Tab-separated table of C-alpha atoms in Angstrom:
chain	number	residue	atom	x	y	z
J	1	MET	CA	39.784	0.721	-17.175
J	2	ILE	CA	39.259	-1.717	-14.327
J	3	LEU	CA	40.470	-0.364	-11.020
J	4	ALA	CA	42.091	-2.291	-8.229
J	5	GLN	CA	42.143	-0.831	-4.763
J	6	ASN	CA	44.766	-0.676	-2.032
J	7	LEU	CA	43.761	2.181	0.239
J	8	CYS	CA	44.399	2.011	3.960
J	9	PHE	CA	41.659	2.881	6.400
J	10	ARG	CA	42.131	3.785	10.013
J	11	THR	CA	39.760	3.056	12.844
J	12	ILE	CA	37.135	5.784	13.306
J	13	PRO	CA	36.164	7.065	16.772
J	14	THR	CA	32.460	6.566	17.360
J	15	THR	CA	29.600	7.301	19.704
J	16	CYS	CA	27.126	4.509	20.382
J	17	ILE	CA	23.375	4.817	20.835
J	18	ILE	CA	21.306	1.664	21.381
J	19	VAL	CA	18.221	1.320	19.203
J	20	LYS	CA	15.790	-1.255	20.582
J	21	HIS	CA	13.310	-3.217	18.534
J	22	GLN	CA	10.564	-5.724	19.094
J	23	LYS	CA	11.255	-9.124	17.630
J	24	GLU	CA	8.669	-10.912	15.518
J	25	PRO	CA	8.581	-14.431	14.084
J	26	HIS	CA	10.272	-14.673	10.702
J	27	GLN	CA	10.765	-17.180	7.952
J	28	VAL	CA	14.564	-17.313	7.914
J	29	ASN	CA	15.446	-18.189	11.485
J	30	PRO	CA	18.995	-17.907	12.866
J	31	VAL	CA	20.369	-20.281	15.458
J	32	THR	CA	18.563	-19.702	18.751
J	33	GLN	CA	20.532	-17.273	20.909
J	34	THR	CA	20.554	-17.129	24.703
J	35	LYS	CA	20.884	-13.353	24.662
J	36	THR	CA	20.473	-10.573	22.140
J	37	LYS	CA	23.680	-9.745	20.321
J	38	LEU	CA	24.730	-6.228	19.408
J	39	CYS	CA	25.462	-4.967	15.923
J	40	GLU	CA	27.244	-1.657	15.442
J	41	CYS	CA	25.660	0.334	12.617
J	42	PHE	CA	27.448	3.067	10.695
J	43	ASP	CA	24.669	5.185	9.232
J	44	LEU	CA	25.767	6.955	6.057
J	45	HIS	CA	22.523	6.426	4.171
J	46	LYS	CA	22.300	10.087	3.162
J	47	GLU	CA	25.922	10.266	2.019
J	48	LEU	CA	27.623	9.480	-1.299
J	49	ILE	CA	30.739	7.516	-0.405
J	50	PRO	CA	33.406	6.690	-3.053
J	51	TYR	CA	33.392	2.964	-3.682
J	52	GLY	CA	37.124	2.553	-3.063
J	53	LYS	CA	36.828	4.102	0.391
J	54	ALA	CA	33.961	1.840	1.422
J	55	TRP	CA	35.684	-1.260	0.063
J	56	SER	CA	38.886	-0.468	1.956
J	57	TRP	CA	36.905	0.215	5.118
J	58	GLN	CA	35.140	-3.140	4.908
J	59	LYS	CA	38.397	-5.037	4.513
J	60	GLN	CA	39.905	-3.233	7.479
J	61	ILE	CA	36.936	-4.201	9.657
J	62	VAL	CA	37.166	-7.811	8.443
J	63	LYS	CA	40.850	-7.863	9.379
J	64	GLU	CA	40.060	-6.540	12.854
J	65	LYS	CA	37.332	-9.133	13.376
J	66	LYS	CA	39.609	-11.979	12.312
J	67	THR	CA	42.120	-10.825	14.915
J	68	LEU	CA	39.414	-10.835	17.594
J	69	VAL	CA	38.358	-14.351	16.606
J	70	GLN	CA	41.967	-15.587	16.723
J	71	ARG	CA	42.298	-14.132	20.211
J	72	ASN	CA	39.012	-15.766	21.227
J	73	GLU	CA	37.635	-12.316	22.067
J	74	ASP	CA	34.123	-11.004	21.538
J	75	CYS	CA	33.512	-10.184	17.876
J	76	PRO	CA	30.404	-7.981	17.487
J	77	ASP	CA	28.701	-7.657	14.131
J	78	THR	CA	28.918	-4.507	12.004
J	79	LEU	CA	26.538	-2.968	9.481
J	80	ILE	CA	27.400	-0.130	7.084
J	81	VAL	CA	24.608	1.609	5.157
J	82	LEU	CA	25.421	4.192	2.489
J	83	GLN	CA	25.039	5.350	-1.081
J	84	HIS	CA	27.808	5.387	-3.668
J	85	ASP	CA	28.952	7.778	-6.331
J	86	PRO	CA	28.219	6.223	-9.769
J	87	VAL	CA	30.364	3.122	-10.210
J	88	TYR	CA	30.334	-0.321	-11.771
J	89	THR	CA	31.571	-3.297	-9.768
J	90	MET	CA	32.424	-6.783	-10.977
J	91	GLY	CA	32.737	-10.024	-9.062
J	92	THR	CA	35.837	-12.152	-8.881
J	93	GLY	CA	34.785	-14.233	-11.871
J	94	SER	CA	32.839	-11.576	-13.790
J	95	SER	CA	33.082	-11.491	-17.561
J	96	GLU	CA	33.635	-8.316	-19.561
J	97	LYS	CA	31.139	-9.616	-22.143
J	98	TYR	CA	28.442	-8.194	-19.867
J	99	LEU	CA	29.771	-4.652	-20.342
J	100	ASN	CA	28.046	-2.800	-23.188
J	101	PHE	CA	30.975	-0.404	-23.568
J	102	ASP	CA	34.689	-0.395	-24.191
J	103	ILE	CA	36.354	-0.933	-20.813
J	104	LYS	CA	38.934	1.720	-21.729
J	105	GLU	CA	36.169	4.287	-22.213
J	106	ALA	CA	33.881	3.325	-19.352
J	107	PRO	CA	31.276	5.931	-18.365
J	108	PHE	CA	32.187	5.421	-14.688
J	109	ASP	CA	34.975	3.758	-12.736
J	110	VAL	CA	34.887	-0.038	-12.884
J	111	TYR	CA	36.120	-2.084	-9.912
J	112	ARG	CA	36.822	-5.800	-9.982
J	113	THR	CA	36.235	-7.096	-6.465
J	114	GLU	CA	36.380	-10.378	-4.579
J	115	ARG	CA	32.594	-10.695	-4.143
J	116	GLY	CA	30.472	-13.225	-5.976
J	117	GLY	CA	28.265	-12.382	-8.940
J	118	GLU	CA	28.555	-10.500	-12.209
J	119	VAL	CA	28.666	-6.769	-12.981
J	120	THR	CA	26.277	-4.346	-11.310
J	121	TYR	CA	25.840	-0.598	-10.925
J	122	HIS	CA	25.844	1.523	-7.771
J	123	GLY	CA	24.795	5.146	-7.655
J	124	PRO	CA	22.735	7.854	-5.936
J	125	GLY	CA	19.266	6.754	-4.873
J	126	GLN	CA	20.392	3.200	-4.168
J	127	LEU	CA	20.812	2.067	-0.564
J	128	VAL	CA	23.762	-0.262	-0.077
J	129	MET	CA	24.041	-2.427	3.030
J	130	TYR	CA	27.364	-3.986	3.944
J	131	PRO	CA	26.871	-6.479	6.814
J	132	ILE	CA	30.225	-7.513	8.235
J	133	ILE	CA	29.121	-10.270	10.534
J	134	ASN	CA	30.608	-13.333	12.151
J	135	LEU	CA	28.531	-16.259	10.919
J	136	ARG	CA	29.785	-18.283	13.880
J	137	ASN	CA	27.318	-16.186	15.898
J	138	HIS	CA	24.452	-17.034	13.550
J	139	LYS	CA	24.659	-20.029	11.212
J	140	MET	CA	27.754	-21.184	9.378
J	141	ASP	CA	25.923	-21.636	6.104
J	142	LEU	CA	26.429	-19.353	3.107
J	143	HIS	CA	23.122	-20.337	1.497
J	144	TRP	CA	21.262	-19.489	4.700
J	145	TYR	CA	23.001	-16.111	4.783
J	146	LEU	CA	22.042	-15.245	1.202
J	147	ARG	CA	18.422	-16.254	1.806
J	148	ALA	CA	18.399	-14.153	4.995
J	149	LEU	CA	19.564	-11.061	3.077
J	150	GLU	CA	16.822	-11.678	0.521
J	151	GLU	CA	14.320	-12.019	3.351
J	152	VAL	CA	15.285	-8.591	4.694
J	153	VAL	CA	14.475	-6.936	1.357
J	154	ILE	CA	11.286	-8.952	0.802
J	155	ARG	CA	10.003	-7.837	4.205
J	156	VAL	CA	10.896	-4.197	3.553
J	157	LEU	CA	9.009	-4.159	0.261
J	158	SER	CA	5.983	-5.904	1.726
J	159	SER	CA	5.619	-4.225	5.117
J	160	THR	CA	6.535	-0.665	4.139
J	161	PHE	CA	5.525	-0.368	0.479
J	162	SER	CA	2.907	-3.105	-0.057
J	163	ILE	CA	5.055	-4.458	-2.883
J	164	LYS	CA	4.921	-8.233	-3.214
J	165	ALA	CA	8.426	-9.433	-3.999
J	166	SER	CA	9.978	-12.864	-4.147
J	167	ARG	CA	13.042	-14.932	-4.879
J	168	THR	CA	13.670	-16.556	-8.252
J	169	GLU	CA	14.816	-20.154	-8.155
J	170	GLY	CA	18.416	-20.560	-9.209
J	171	PHE	CA	19.306	-16.881	-8.766
J	172	THR	CA	20.299	-14.622	-5.882
J	173	GLY	CA	18.406	-11.358	-5.412
J	174	VAL	CA	14.861	-10.037	-5.043
J	175	TRP	CA	12.347	-9.571	-7.844
J	176	VAL	CA	8.852	-8.220	-8.333
J	177	GLY	CA	6.898	-10.636	-10.506
J	178	CYS	CA	5.220	-10.742	-13.876
J	179	ASP	CA	2.523	-8.157	-13.257
J	180	LEU	CA	5.162	-5.452	-13.055
J	181	GLY	CA	7.556	-6.804	-15.648
J	182	ASN	CA	9.606	-9.194	-13.506
J	183	GLN	CA	11.914	-6.451	-12.301
J	184	LYS	CA	14.920	-6.991	-10.045
J	185	LEU	CA	14.953	-4.488	-7.188
J	186	ALA	CA	17.841	-5.785	-5.099
J	187	ALA	CA	21.190	-7.277	-6.081
J	188	ILE	CA	23.233	-9.342	-3.636
J	189	GLY	CA	26.916	-10.222	-3.856
J	190	VAL	CA	28.988	-11.281	-0.874
J	191	ARG	CA	32.342	-12.588	0.202
J	192	VAL	CA	32.919	-14.777	3.263
J	193	SER	CA	36.415	-15.140	4.688
J	194	LYS	CA	36.886	-17.408	7.704
J	195	TRP	CA	33.143	-17.036	8.296
J	196	ILE	CA	33.316	-13.226	8.345
J	197	THR	CA	31.043	-11.687	5.709
J	198	TYR	CA	31.502	-8.514	3.700
J	199	HIS	CA	30.119	-6.813	0.595
J	200	GLY	CA	26.325	-7.194	0.705
J	201	LEU	CA	23.141	-5.962	-0.950
J	202	ALA	CA	21.997	-2.977	-2.994
J	203	LEU	CA	18.348	-1.859	-3.063
J	204	ASN	CA	17.158	0.500	-5.802
J	205	VAL	CA	15.027	3.129	-4.083
J	206	ASN	CA	14.858	6.097	-6.452
J	207	THR	CA	17.911	5.237	-8.546
J	208	ASP	CA	18.361	6.537	-12.085
J	209	LEU	CA	18.193	3.190	-13.900
J	210	THR	CA	19.817	4.447	-17.119
J	211	PRO	CA	23.357	3.210	-16.225
J	212	PHE	CA	22.003	-0.336	-15.936
J	213	SER	CA	21.308	-0.247	-19.681
J	214	TRP	CA	25.046	0.057	-20.335
J	215	ILE	CA	25.681	-3.364	-18.775
J	216	VAL	CA	23.942	-6.718	-18.510
J	217	PRO	CA	23.092	-6.486	-14.793
J	218	CYS	CA	24.212	-9.586	-12.915
J	219	GLY	CA	24.704	-11.284	-16.302
J	220	LEU	CA	20.928	-11.774	-16.770
J	221	ARG	CA	19.894	-10.673	-20.251
J	222	ASP	CA	16.191	-11.514	-19.898
J	223	ARG	CA	15.559	-9.599	-16.658
J	224	GLN	CA	14.684	-5.970	-16.092
J	225	VAL	CA	15.861	-3.734	-13.270
J	226	GLY	CA	13.393	-1.680	-11.250
J	227	SER	CA	13.197	0.683	-8.297
J	228	ILE	CA	10.830	1.247	-5.418
J	229	LYS	CA	9.912	4.693	-6.722
J	230	GLY	CA	9.188	3.355	-10.177
J	231	LEU	CA	6.969	0.591	-8.849
J	232	LEU	CA	5.074	2.954	-6.578
J	233	GLN	CA	4.393	5.239	-9.504
J	234	GLU	CA	3.482	2.392	-11.834
J	235	SER	CA	1.124	0.574	-9.515
J	236	GLN	CA	-0.261	3.737	-7.876
J	237	LEU	CA	-0.232	2.126	-4.465
J	238	SER	CA	-2.626	3.725	-2.029
J	239	THR	CA	-1.922	4.200	1.671
J	240	ARG	CA	-3.388	1.552	3.919
J	241	CYS	CA	-4.200	1.851	7.585
J	242	GLY	CA	-1.091	1.474	9.716
J	243	GLU	CA	1.372	1.745	6.815
J	244	ALA	CA	3.739	4.556	5.943
J	245	ASP	CA	2.365	7.004	3.355
J	246	THR	CA	4.954	6.437	0.651
J	247	SER	CA	3.022	6.962	-2.567
J	248	ASN	CA	3.708	10.707	-2.655
J	249	SER	CA	7.045	10.778	-0.857
J	250	ASP	CA	9.824	12.902	-2.285
J	251	ASP	CA	13.180	11.316	-3.044
J	252	CYS	CA	14.872	12.190	0.257
J	253	GLU	CA	11.899	11.019	2.293
J	254	LEU	CA	11.711	7.785	0.317
J	255	ILE	CA	15.382	7.103	1.066
J	256	ASP	CA	14.778	7.753	4.782
J	257	ILE	CA	11.707	5.511	4.899
J	258	SER	CA	13.564	2.728	3.093
J	259	TYR	CA	16.571	3.045	5.395
J	260	ARG	CA	14.479	2.814	8.571
J	261	SER	CA	12.663	-0.230	7.230
J	262	LEU	CA	15.916	-1.942	6.201
J	263	ILE	CA	17.368	-1.467	9.682
J	264	LYS	CA	14.209	-2.785	11.350
J	265	GLU	CA	13.942	-5.866	9.166
J	266	PHE	CA	17.684	-6.594	9.306
J	267	SER	CA	17.628	-6.487	13.102
J	268	GLU	CA	14.671	-8.854	13.241
J	269	VAL	CA	15.825	-11.369	10.625
J	270	PHE	CA	19.299	-11.608	12.173
J	271	GLN	CA	18.060	-11.167	15.760
J	272	LEU	CA	20.411	-8.291	16.484
J	273	GLU	CA	20.207	-5.193	18.658
J	274	ILE	CA	21.280	-2.253	16.494
J	275	CYS	CA	23.835	0.085	18.034
J	276	GLN	CA	24.041	3.284	15.978
J	277	LYS	CA	27.507	4.794	15.674
J	278	ALA	CA	28.282	8.328	14.579
J	279	ILE	CA	31.054	8.837	12.029
J	280	PRO	CA	32.985	12.089	11.489
J	281	MET	CA	32.917	12.513	7.696
J	282	SER	CA	36.359	14.142	7.748
J	283	GLU	CA	37.747	10.896	9.187
J	284	LEU	CA	35.926	8.732	6.650
J	285	LEU	CA	37.071	10.671	3.619
J	286	THR	CA	40.670	11.163	4.764
J	287	GLU	CA	43.060	8.827	2.971
J	288	ASN	CA	45.645	7.364	5.301
J	289	ASN	CA	48.762	6.646	3.345
């Protein structure tokens, strides 16, 4: 059964803490800014959030940002980082031929969304980033935005885990090449409405990859799916001077290390000052009818 979604989501009171970072040169360069822009970050990277709740929340934030733009008021960027309960999501034009099960007897909920791309899986051990940003403040170019998201993941894998990852021409996402089986570690699917982005990227950290075998991930039959933990175990990466010791990290620590690296690289690629915001879980998980 494919689920639609029509939940309401109310604004959540927050507390802001500024996290500063040092900028470095990077390959994907936004439009030069005269001053550093702020990005509010809702950190739920240790939490399992139902997909429907997160989807509704994103759309509410997008609606609020559109209103700010119409009023010619300041429209700060937003970043949500979380994990999901097991779920399959499909893009607006996704085909059910990429589901290896009867849709009426799906192993998990299946959501058809307005993002681009084919079917993918979200679940525990996968960090999902939802940037809800105003591309007017960066570069009004969807291709640039997709390449920038890829750049964030490529930097995380290289700088924190010594994993050499790359793009694959003609496809969106991040792969580790032939030596490790050409595995896809990060899927990207976005929606842009009046230059406000939502949906985003999913990075497999220590995800159970079994549910990916029940679909054709992203509609690519000749590509494998991998995880950071799996690659670390397979390649037996050793700690190098100045790098995080990740080869023997437990699952929770690996999630934390990956989250910190994602935030750092996101802030540098998009030239944003991250403003952490606390979220009362009771508010997040309360359905407002």
